[in-house]
Amino acid sequence: MIVKWAVGVLEELGRFVLYWGGTVRGLVRRPFRYWLIIEQIEHMGVKSVPIIALSSMAIGMIFALQMIALLRPFQAEVITGMAVAVSMARELAPVITTLMLIAKNGSAMSAEIGTMNVTEQIDAMETMSVDPVHYLAVPRIIAAVIVFPVLTLLANVIGVVGSYIIGVYVMNVESAAYLDQMFTGLTPIDVISGLIKAAVMGYIVALICTYMGFKAEGGAQGVGNTSTTAVVTSSVAILIADYVMASLMMGWYF
Amino acid sequence: MVLLSAIITVSDVHKAFGSLVVLNGIHVTFEEGKVTTVIGQSGTGKSVLFKTMIGIMKPDHGEIWYRDTSVTRLSDIELIELRRSFGYAFQGAALFDSMTVGENIAFPLREVLGIRDRNEQRRRVSEMLEWIGLPGIEGKFPAELSGGMRKRVGVARSLVTKPDVLLFDEPTTGLDPVLGETINDLVVRVNKELGLTCILITHDIQASFRISDKIAFLHEGRIAEEGPPKEVAESNHPMVKKFIENSFSLLEV
Ligand SMILES: Nc1ncnc2c1ncn2[C@@H]1O[C@H](COP(=O)(O)OP(=O)(O)OP(=O)(O)O)[C@@H](O)[C@H]1O
Ligand SMILES: [Mg+2]
């Protein structure tokens, strides 16, 4: 039983590593289809701006509210701006952005490729001398590595604005002190580490979700199942990756 | 046996899905510049045979030759190159549903022939749509077409590069008799005028007798009968006889 299960897991892992290798080779293989990357950036990036803005605004506001409630008894609420900005930059913005993009684009990636797979469109592509991994997966992976950090940066800015609105206008923290604390506390390293995380997570998400798409079989239900698996797997994977990266980056912050 | 002009040779090909044996030792040759039809009951593995010929399915055993290249021994990258010589129209059309009809047909122009010039693409696409009797539908998406229209667009897409070998998987199934004739005529035309090798699967026995140079009858995982239409018509194989009798008895009604 256990042996069989372990063999299954190893096989799956093997297939995934092979797929990974294929996408890496695809990065350097001709032709370079830049228009597909642009299409994906638009699809993934531009169209996700509203949802990312909304969720990071909400997180910034809620987090500010909670911090102030916590810090007010110590009369330390001026550091809320810094606390929000730093945690957004290092952790919250990349993680929230990534989870949102998994829900919105990761599942779509896997469903699109999955549908093409079960309707023989992938086979058709192969008969026309096109490597489907090169044509479908590589542009999505490149786009994700670009889009995730850019949207994370946006989430940072909007989250901070949200926290400022709550801190200064709702909870009446003094504006100058709030901003002063924030700008002294937040360093470029905080922001950069978050952006690196976002790029790595984007890579992981696109890799897993496209892989699952190519695995889909057995009609609409199969496509549904694999995209659910894609969402769950990539969510877990990015949280693990986040922990690993956070541990590795700890030294940067002191 | 002299294999002077065989462009594709299928040799002892076996293919099973789990316990379901589909191809059980297929031997068949397809001659260059000829029209060959593969007929047989539904579910006997005609489509599977086509897919193994172009390498999108790997046979469990046996070999397939394209001229003097062993398709079954090629690496994935070599297969991609080889497929430039092929056109494949899928049974279910398999159009890219995120692209318009025009983009679908232009896809192999760009990817197989490397034609980047938009005007040249447009010209060839509209010529193809003319050929299949659907002029002017470049801007439509596959979801907006009827099944028969999709099928014909699939044929156009496989034909647009004018490849050496055309594999048509049931190009006329689901079309009305008049349209079916248009496609059969198209097959004859590209075969005669351009000299392309056409291999098709069909359930239209009468048409296959009319347009083929050779017919191969697939039954229970093997080729039960193969040869020019005249020979096949006189076959003693019970299943072949049944097939032929059933389709021609319709005429006498
Ligand atoms: N990918 C696959 N996985 C499992 N079984 C398959 C697969 N493809 C085909 N089969 C099985 O192989 C058999 C032959 O299928 P195939 O599509 O080649 O039939 P066919 O001769 O083309 O029939 P039709 O005339 O109805 O198109 C069928 O029983 C089918 O269930
Ligand atoms: Mg079939």
Coordinates of C-alpha atoms and ligand atoms in Angstrom, one line a residue:
Chain A
M1 CA 0.0 0.0 0.0
I2 CA 2.5 2.6 1.2
V3 CA 5.1 1.4 -1.3
K4 CA 2.6 1.8 -4.1
W5 CA 1.6 5.2 -2.9
A6 CA 5.2 6.3 -2.6
V7 CA 6.0 5.0 -6.1
G8 CA 3.0 7.0 -7.4
V9 CA 4.2 10.2 -5.7
L10 CA 7.7 9.7 -7.1
E11 CA 6.4 9.1 -10.6
E12 CA 4.4 12.2 -10.4
L13 CA 7.3 14.2 -9.1
G14 CA 9.4 12.8 -11.9
R15 CA 6.9 13.9 -14.5
F16 CA 6.8 17.3 -13.0
V17 CA 10.6 17.6 -13.0
L18 CA 10.6 16.6 -16.7
Y19 CA 7.9 19.2 -17.4
W20 CA 9.9 21.8 -15.6
G21 CA 13.0 20.9 -17.7
G22 CA 10.8 21.3 -20.8
T23 CA 9.7 24.8 -19.8
V24 CA 13.3 25.8 -19.0
R25 CA 14.5 24.7 -22.4
G26 CA 11.4 26.5 -23.8
L27 CA 12.8 29.8 -22.4
V28 CA 15.7 29.8 -24.8
R29 CA 14.1 28.0 -27.8
R30 CA 13.2 29.9 -30.9
P31 CA 10.8 31.3 -32.1
F32 CA 10.4 33.9 -29.3
R33 CA 6.7 34.7 -29.3
Y34 CA 6.7 38.0 -27.6
W35 CA 3.1 38.8 -28.5
L36 CA 1.9 35.8 -26.5
I37 CA 3.7 37.2 -23.5
I38 CA 2.1 40.6 -24.0
E39 CA -1.3 39.0 -24.3
Q40 CA -0.8 37.1 -21.1
I41 CA 0.5 40.2 -19.3
E42 CA -2.6 42.0 -20.3
H43 CA -4.8 39.2 -19.3
M44 CA -3.1 38.4 -16.0
G45 CA -1.9 41.9 -15.1
V46 CA -4.0 44.7 -16.4
K47 CA -7.3 42.9 -15.7
S48 CA -6.3 42.0 -12.2
V49 CA -5.7 45.6 -11.1
P50 CA -9.2 46.2 -9.6
I51 CA -9.3 43.1 -7.5
I52 CA -5.7 43.5 -6.3
A53 CA -6.4 47.2 -5.4
L54 CA -9.6 46.3 -3.6
S55 CA -8.1 43.5 -1.6
S56 CA -4.9 45.3 -0.6
M57 CA -6.9 48.4 0.3
A58 CA -9.0 46.2 2.6
I59 CA -6.0 44.5 4.2
G60 CA -4.3 47.8 4.8
M61 CA -7.3 49.3 6.4
I62 CA -8.1 46.3 8.6
F63 CA -4.5 45.8 9.6
A64 CA -4.2 49.5 10.6
L65 CA -7.4 49.3 12.6
Q66 CA -6.2 46.2 14.5
M67 CA -2.7 47.7 15.1
I68 CA -4.1 50.9 16.5
A69 CA -6.4 49.0 18.8
L70 CA -3.4 47.1 20.0
L71 CA -1.0 50.0 20.3
R72 CA -3.2 52.7 21.7
P73 CA -3.1 51.5 25.3
F74 CA 0.7 52.0 25.1
Q75 CA 0.3 55.3 23.3
A76 CA 2.4 53.9 20.5
E77 CA -0.1 54.2 17.7
V78 CA 2.2 56.4 15.6
I79 CA 4.2 53.3 14.7
T80 CA 1.1 51.8 13.0
G81 CA 2.2 53.3 9.7
M82 CA 5.5 51.6 9.9
A83 CA 4.1 48.3 11.1
V84 CA 1.6 48.2 8.2
A85 CA 4.1 49.3 5.5
V86 CA 6.8 46.9 6.6
S87 CA 4.5 43.9 7.0
M88 CA 2.8 44.7 3.7
A89 CA 6.1 45.0 1.9
R90 CA 7.7 41.9 3.3
E91 CA 4.7 39.5 3.6
L92 CA 1.2 40.6 3.1
A93 CA 1.4 42.2 -0.3
P94 CA 3.1 39.3 -2.0
V95 CA 1.0 36.6 -0.3
I96 CA -2.3 38.4 -0.8
T97 CA -1.5 39.2 -4.4
T98 CA -0.4 35.7 -5.1
L99 CA -3.5 34.1 -3.5
M100 CA -5.7 36.4 -5.5
L101 CA -4.0 35.7 -8.7
I102 CA -4.1 32.0 -8.1
A103 CA -7.9 32.2 -7.7
K104 CA -8.3 34.5 -10.7
N105 CA -5.6 33.4 -13.1
G106 CA -4.1 30.1 -11.9
S107 CA -7.4 28.3 -12.1
A108 CA -8.0 29.8 -15.5
M109 CA -4.6 28.8 -16.8
S110 CA -5.2 25.3 -15.8
A111 CA -8.7 25.2 -17.2
E112 CA -7.8 26.8 -20.5
I113 CA -4.9 24.4 -21.2
G114 CA -7.0 21.5 -19.7
T115 CA -9.9 22.3 -22.1
M116 CA -7.5 22.4 -25.0
N117 CA -6.2 19.1 -24.0
V118 CA -9.4 17.2 -23.8
T119 CA -10.7 18.7 -27.0
E120 CA -7.6 17.7 -28.9
Q121 CA -6.5 21.2 -29.5
I122 CA -3.1 20.4 -27.9
D123 CA -2.8 17.4 -30.3
A124 CA -3.7 19.7 -33.2
M125 CA -1.0 22.1 -32.1
E126 CA 1.5 19.3 -32.2
T127 CA 0.5 18.3 -35.6
M128 CA 1.3 21.8 -36.8
S129 CA 4.9 21.5 -35.6
V130 CA 4.4 23.6 -32.5
D131 CA 5.5 22.5 -29.0
P132 CA 2.5 23.1 -26.8
V133 CA 4.7 23.7 -23.7
H134 CA 6.6 26.3 -25.6
Y135 CA 3.5 27.9 -27.0
L136 CA 1.2 27.8 -24.0
A137 CA 3.2 27.4 -20.9
V138 CA 6.3 29.5 -21.4
P139 CA 4.5 32.8 -22.2
R140 CA 2.3 32.3 -19.1
I141 CA 5.4 31.6 -16.9
I142 CA 7.3 34.6 -18.2
A143 CA 4.2 36.8 -17.8
A144 CA 3.6 35.6 -14.2
V145 CA 7.2 36.4 -13.2
I146 CA 6.7 39.9 -14.5
V147 CA 3.1 40.5 -13.4
F148 CA 3.2 39.1 -9.8
P149 CA 5.9 41.6 -8.6
V150 CA 4.3 44.6 -10.4
L151 CA 0.9 43.9 -8.8
T152 CA 2.6 43.3 -5.5
L153 CA 4.2 46.8 -5.7
L154 CA 0.7 48.2 -6.4
A155 CA -0.7 46.3 -3.5
N156 CA 2.0 47.8 -1.3
V157 CA 1.2 51.3 -2.3
I158 CA -2.6 50.9 -2.0
G159 CA -2.3 49.0 1.3
V160 CA -0.3 51.8 2.8
V161 CA -2.8 54.4 1.5
G162 CA -5.6 52.3 3.1
S163 CA -3.8 52.2 6.4
Y164 CA -3.2 56.0 6.2
I165 CA -6.8 56.7 5.7
I166 CA -7.8 54.6 8.7
G167 CA -5.0 55.9 10.9
V168 CA -5.2 59.6 10.2
Y169 CA -8.8 60.2 9.2
V170 CA -10.7 57.6 11.2
M171 CA -8.5 57.0 14.3
N172 CA -7.1 60.5 14.4
V173 CA -3.4 59.6 14.6
E174 CA -1.3 62.6 13.8
S175 CA -0.4 62.6 10.1
A176 CA 3.2 63.9 10.3
A177 CA 4.3 61.5 13.0
Y178 CA 2.5 58.6 11.2
L179 CA 4.3 59.3 7.9
D180 CA 7.6 60.1 9.6
Q181 CA 7.6 56.7 11.4
M182 CA 6.7 55.0 8.2
F183 CA 9.4 56.4 6.1
T184 CA 12.1 55.8 8.7
G185 CA 11.0 52.3 9.4
L186 CA 10.5 51.1 5.8
T187 CA 13.7 50.3 3.9
P188 CA 14.1 49.4 0.2
I189 CA 15.2 45.9 1.4
D190 CA 11.7 45.3 2.8
V191 CA 10.1 46.2 -0.5
I192 CA 12.7 44.3 -2.7
S193 CA 12.5 41.1 -0.6
G194 CA 8.7 41.2 -1.1
L195 CA 9.0 41.6 -4.8
I196 CA 11.5 38.8 -5.1
K197 CA 9.1 36.6 -3.2
A198 CA 6.3 37.6 -5.6
A199 CA 8.4 36.7 -8.6
V200 CA 9.3 33.3 -7.2
M201 CA 5.7 32.7 -6.3
G202 CA 4.5 33.7 -9.7
Y203 CA 6.9 31.3 -11.2
I204 CA 5.7 28.4 -9.0
V205 CA 2.0 29.2 -9.6
A206 CA 2.4 29.3 -13.4
L207 CA 4.5 26.2 -13.4
I208 CA 2.0 24.2 -11.3
C209 CA -1.1 25.5 -13.0
T210 CA 0.1 24.9 -16.5
Y211 CA 1.4 21.5 -15.6
M212 CA -2.0 20.5 -14.2
G213 CA -3.7 21.8 -17.4
F214 CA -1.6 19.4 -19.5
K215 CA -2.6 16.6 -17.2
A216 CA -6.3 17.1 -17.6
E217 CA -8.2 14.2 -19.2
G218 CA -11.8 13.0 -19.5
G219 CA -13.9 15.9 -20.5
A220 CA -15.3 18.8 -18.5
Q221 CA -15.3 17.1 -15.2
G222 CA -11.6 16.2 -15.6
V223 CA -10.8 19.8 -16.4
G224 CA -12.7 21.0 -13.3
N225 CA -10.9 18.5 -11.1
T226 CA -7.4 19.4 -12.3
S227 CA -8.0 23.1 -12.0
T228 CA -9.2 22.5 -8.4
T229 CA -6.1 20.5 -7.7
A230 CA -4.0 23.2 -9.4
V231 CA -5.4 25.9 -7.1
V232 CA -5.0 23.8 -3.9
T233 CA -1.5 22.6 -4.8
S234 CA -0.2 26.0 -5.8
S235 CA -1.7 27.7 -2.8
V236 CA 0.1 25.2 -0.5
A237 CA 3.3 25.4 -2.5
I238 CA 3.5 29.2 -2.3
L239 CA 2.9 29.2 1.5
I240 CA 5.7 26.7 1.9
A241 CA 7.9 28.7 -0.5
D242 CA 7.1 31.8 1.5
Y243 CA 8.2 30.3 4.7
V244 CA 11.5 29.1 3.2
M245 CA 12.2 32.5 1.6
A246 CA 11.2 34.3 4.7
S247 CA 13.7 32.3 6.7
L248 CA 16.4 32.8 4.1
M249 CA 15.8 36.5 4.0
M250 CA 15.7 37.1 7.8
G251 CA 19.3 38.1 7.8
W252 CA 18.6 40.9 5.3
Y253 CA 16.3 42.8 7.7
F254 CA 18.7 43.4 10.6
Chain B
M1 CA 6.4 -7.1 -52.4
V2 CA 7.8 -4.1 -54.0
L3 CA 7.4 -0.9 -51.9
L4 CA 8.6 1.4 -54.6
S5 CA 6.4 4.4 -53.9
A6 CA 5.3 3.9 -50.3
I7 CA 5.4 7.2 -48.5
I8 CA 4.1 5.8 -45.2
T9 CA 4.6 2.2 -44.1
V10 CA 2.9 0.9 -41.0
S11 CA 4.6 -2.3 -39.8
D12 CA 3.2 -4.6 -37.2
V13 CA 1.8 -1.8 -35.0
H14 CA 0.1 -2.7 -31.8
K15 CA -1.7 -0.4 -29.4
A16 CA -3.7 -1.1 -26.3
F17 CA -5.4 1.1 -23.7
G18 CA -5.1 -0.8 -20.5
S19 CA -6.8 -4.2 -21.3
L20 CA -8.5 -2.9 -24.4
V21 CA -6.5 -4.0 -27.5
V22 CA -7.2 -1.5 -30.3
L23 CA -4.5 -2.2 -32.9
N24 CA -3.3 -5.7 -33.0
G25 CA -0.5 -6.0 -35.6
I26 CA -1.4 -3.6 -38.4
H27 CA 0.5 -3.8 -41.7
V28 CA -0.4 -1.2 -44.3
T29 CA 1.3 1.0 -46.8
F30 CA 0.2 4.3 -48.3
E31 CA 1.5 5.2 -51.7
E32 CA 2.8 8.6 -52.6
G33 CA 0.5 10.8 -54.7
K34 CA -2.4 8.5 -54.2
V35 CA -5.8 8.7 -52.4
T36 CA -6.2 6.0 -49.8
T37 CA -9.2 5.5 -47.6
V38 CA -9.3 3.7 -44.4
I39 CA -12.7 2.2 -43.5
G40 CA -14.0 0.1 -40.7
Q41 CA -16.5 0.0 -37.9
S42 CA -16.8 2.7 -35.3
G43 CA -14.4 2.2 -32.5
T44 CA -12.0 -0.2 -34.3
G45 CA -9.1 2.2 -34.0
K46 CA -9.0 4.2 -37.2
S47 CA -8.3 7.5 -35.4
V48 CA -5.8 5.8 -33.2
L49 CA -4.0 4.5 -36.3
F50 CA -3.8 8.1 -37.7
K51 CA -2.5 9.4 -34.5
T52 CA 0.3 6.9 -34.3
M53 CA 1.2 7.7 -37.9
I54 CA 2.0 11.3 -37.0
G55 CA 3.5 10.5 -33.6
I56 CA 1.0 12.1 -31.3
M57 CA 0.3 8.5 -29.9
K58 CA 3.1 6.1 -29.5
P59 CA 2.4 2.5 -30.5
D60 CA 3.2 -0.2 -27.9
H61 CA 5.0 -2.2 -30.5
G62 CA 5.8 -2.0 -34.2
E63 CA 7.2 0.6 -36.5
I64 CA 6.0 3.4 -38.8
W65 CA 8.1 4.8 -41.6
Y66 CA 7.7 8.1 -43.4
R67 CA 9.8 7.7 -46.5
D68 CA 13.0 6.4 -45.0
T69 CA 12.5 7.9 -41.5
S70 CA 11.3 5.8 -38.7
V71 CA 8.6 8.0 -37.0
T72 CA 8.5 5.7 -34.0
R73 CA 12.2 6.3 -33.2
L74 CA 12.2 10.1 -33.5
S75 CA 12.7 12.4 -30.5
D76 CA 10.0 14.9 -29.7
I77 CA 12.0 17.7 -31.4
E78 CA 12.6 15.6 -34.5
L79 CA 8.9 14.8 -34.6
I80 CA 8.1 18.5 -34.6
E81 CA 10.2 18.9 -37.7
L82 CA 8.8 15.8 -39.4
R83 CA 5.2 17.1 -39.0
R84 CA 5.9 20.0 -41.3
S85 CA 5.3 17.5 -44.1
F86 CA 1.9 16.6 -42.7
G87 CA -1.6 18.1 -42.6
Y88 CA -4.0 16.6 -40.1
A89 CA -7.8 17.3 -40.0
F90 CA -9.2 16.0 -36.7
Q91 CA -12.4 14.1 -36.5
G92 CA -13.7 16.7 -34.0
A93 CA -12.0 19.6 -36.0
A94 CA -10.0 20.6 -32.9
L95 CA -10.1 24.3 -33.8
F96 CA -8.4 26.6 -31.3
D97 CA -11.5 28.2 -29.7
S98 CA -9.6 31.3 -28.5
M99 CA -8.8 32.2 -32.1
T100 CA -11.0 33.3 -35.0
V101 CA -11.4 31.1 -38.0
G102 CA -8.9 33.3 -39.8
E103 CA -6.3 33.0 -37.1
N104 CA -6.9 29.3 -36.9
I105 CA -6.1 28.9 -40.6
A106 CA -3.2 31.3 -40.5
F107 CA -1.7 29.5 -37.5
P108 CA 0.1 26.8 -39.6
L109 CA 1.1 29.4 -42.2
R110 CA 3.0 31.2 -39.5
E111 CA 4.2 28.3 -37.5
V112 CA 4.9 25.7 -40.2
L113 CA 5.8 27.8 -43.2
G114 CA 7.1 30.8 -41.3
I115 CA 4.9 33.3 -43.3
R116 CA 4.8 36.5 -41.2
D117 CA 3.4 38.8 -43.8
R118 CA -0.2 39.6 -42.8
N119 CA -1.4 40.3 -46.4
E120 CA 0.1 37.0 -47.6
Q121 CA -1.6 35.2 -44.7
R122 CA -4.9 36.9 -45.4
R123 CA -4.7 36.0 -49.1
R124 CA -4.1 32.3 -48.4
V125 CA -6.7 32.1 -45.7
S126 CA -9.4 33.5 -47.9
E127 CA -8.4 31.2 -50.8
M128 CA -8.8 28.3 -48.4
L129 CA -12.2 29.5 -47.2
E130 CA -13.2 29.8 -50.9
W131 CA -12.1 26.2 -51.4
I132 CA -14.2 24.8 -48.6
G133 CA -17.2 26.9 -49.6
L134 CA -17.2 29.2 -46.6
P135 CA -15.9 32.5 -48.0
G136 CA -15.8 35.5 -45.7
I137 CA -16.0 33.9 -42.3
E138 CA -12.5 34.8 -41.2
G139 CA -13.7 36.9 -38.3
K140 CA -16.0 34.3 -36.7
F141 CA -15.1 32.2 -33.7
P142 CA -15.4 28.4 -33.7
A143 CA -18.2 28.6 -31.1
E144 CA -20.3 30.6 -33.6
L145 CA -20.1 27.9 -36.3
S146 CA -22.1 24.8 -36.9
G147 CA -20.5 21.3 -36.5
G148 CA -20.2 20.9 -40.3
M149 CA -18.7 24.4 -40.7
R150 CA -16.1 23.7 -38.0
K151 CA -15.2 20.4 -39.7
R152 CA -14.6 22.2 -43.0
V153 CA -12.5 24.9 -41.3
G154 CA -10.5 22.0 -39.8
V155 CA -9.9 20.7 -43.3
A156 CA -8.9 24.1 -44.5
R157 CA -6.4 24.5 -41.7
S158 CA -4.8 21.2 -42.5
L159 CA -4.6 22.0 -46.2
V160 CA -3.4 25.6 -46.1
T161 CA 0.3 24.6 -46.0
K162 CA -0.2 22.2 -48.9
P163 CA 1.8 19.5 -47.1
D164 CA 3.1 16.3 -48.7
V165 CA 0.7 14.1 -46.8
L166 CA -2.9 14.9 -45.8
L167 CA -4.6 12.9 -43.1
F168 CA -8.3 13.6 -43.0
D169 CA -10.2 11.9 -40.1
E170 CA -13.8 11.6 -41.3
P171 CA -13.9 14.9 -43.2
T172 CA -17.4 14.4 -44.5
T173 CA -19.1 12.8 -41.5
G174 CA -21.9 15.1 -40.3
L175 CA -22.0 17.1 -43.6
D176 CA -25.1 17.0 -45.8
P177 CA -24.6 14.9 -49.0
V178 CA -24.0 18.0 -51.2
L179 CA -21.3 19.5 -48.9
G180 CA -19.8 16.0 -48.5
E181 CA -19.4 15.9 -52.2
T182 CA -17.7 19.3 -52.2
I183 CA -15.1 18.0 -49.7
N184 CA -14.6 14.8 -51.7
D185 CA -14.1 16.8 -54.8
L186 CA -11.6 19.0 -52.9
V187 CA -9.7 15.9 -52.0
V188 CA -9.6 14.7 -55.6
R189 CA -8.6 18.2 -56.7
V190 CA -5.6 18.6 -54.3
N191 CA -4.5 15.1 -55.1
K192 CA -4.7 15.6 -58.9
E193 CA -3.6 19.3 -59.2
L194 CA -1.1 19.5 -56.4
G195 CA -0.1 15.9 -56.2
L196 CA -0.6 15.6 -52.5
T197 CA -0.9 12.2 -50.9
C198 CA -4.4 12.0 -49.3
I199 CA -5.2 9.5 -46.6
L200 CA -8.7 9.6 -45.3
I201 CA -11.0 7.9 -42.9
T202 CA -14.5 7.7 -44.0
H203 CA -17.8 6.0 -43.3
D204 CA -19.0 7.0 -46.8
I205 CA -18.2 3.8 -48.6
Q206 CA -19.6 4.9 -51.9
A207 CA -17.5 8.0 -52.0
S208 CA -14.5 6.0 -51.0
F209 CA -14.9 3.6 -53.9
R210 CA -15.2 6.5 -56.2
I211 CA -12.3 8.7 -55.1
S212 CA -9.7 6.2 -53.8
D213 CA -6.8 4.6 -55.5
K214 CA -6.7 2.1 -52.6
I215 CA -8.9 1.1 -49.7
A216 CA -7.8 -0.4 -46.5
F217 CA -10.4 -2.1 -44.3
L218 CA -9.7 -2.2 -40.6
H219 CA -11.3 -4.9 -38.5
E220 CA -10.6 -6.2 -35.0
G221 CA -7.2 -4.5 -34.8
R222 CA -5.9 -5.7 -38.2
I223 CA -6.2 -4.8 -41.9
A224 CA -8.8 -7.3 -43.0
E225 CA -8.7 -6.3 -46.7
E226 CA -6.6 -3.8 -48.7
G227 CA -6.3 -3.0 -52.4
P228 CA -7.8 -1.0 -55.2
P229 CA -11.6 -0.5 -54.9
K230 CA -12.3 -3.2 -57.5
E231 CA -10.5 -5.8 -55.5
V232 CA -12.0 -4.8 -52.2
A233 CA -15.4 -4.9 -53.8
E234 CA -14.9 -8.6 -54.6
S235 CA -13.6 -9.4 -51.1
N236 CA -14.6 -12.6 -49.4
H237 CA -14.2 -11.3 -45.9
P238 CA -17.6 -11.4 -44.3
M239 CA -17.4 -8.1 -42.6
V240 CA -16.1 -6.3 -45.7
K241 CA -19.0 -7.8 -47.7
K242 CA -21.5 -6.8 -45.1
F243 CA -20.2 -3.2 -45.2
I244 CA -20.3 -3.0 -48.9
E245 CA -23.7 -4.6 -49.3
N246 CA -25.2 -2.3 -46.7
S247 CA -24.0 0.8 -48.3
F248 CA -24.8 0.0 -51.8
S249 CA -28.2 -1.5 -51.1
L250 CA -29.3 2.0 -50.2
L251 CA -29.0 2.9 -53.9
E252 CA -31.6 0.3 -54.9
V253 CA -34.3 1.6 -52.7
Ligands
LIG1 N1 -6.8 8.3 -25.4 C1 -7.5 7.1 -25.3 N2 -7.5 6.5 -24.1 C2 -8.2 5.4 -23.9 N3 -8.9 4.7 -24.9 C3 -8.9 5.3 -26.1 C4 -8.2 6.5 -26.4 N4 -8.3 6.8 -27.7 C5 -9.1 5.9 -28.2 N5 -9.4 4.9 -27.3 C6 -10.2 3.7 -27.6 O1 -9.7 3.1 -28.7 C7 -10.7 2.6 -29.5 C8 -10.6 3.1 -30.9 O2 -10.9 4.5 -31.0 P1 -10.8 5.3 -32.3 O3 -11.1 6.7 -31.9 O4 -9.6 5.0 -33.0 O5 -12.0 4.7 -33.1 P2 -12.5 4.9 -34.6 O6 -12.2 3.7 -35.4 O7 -11.8 6.2 -35.1 O8 -14.0 5.1 -34.5 P3 -15.0 6.2 -35.1 O9 -15.3 5.7 -36.5 O10 -16.2 6.2 -34.2 O11 -14.3 7.5 -35.1 C9 -12.0 3.0 -28.8 O12 -12.5 1.9 -28.1 C10 -11.6 4.0 -27.8 O13 -12.4 3.9 -26.7
MG2 MG -12.4 8.1 -35.3

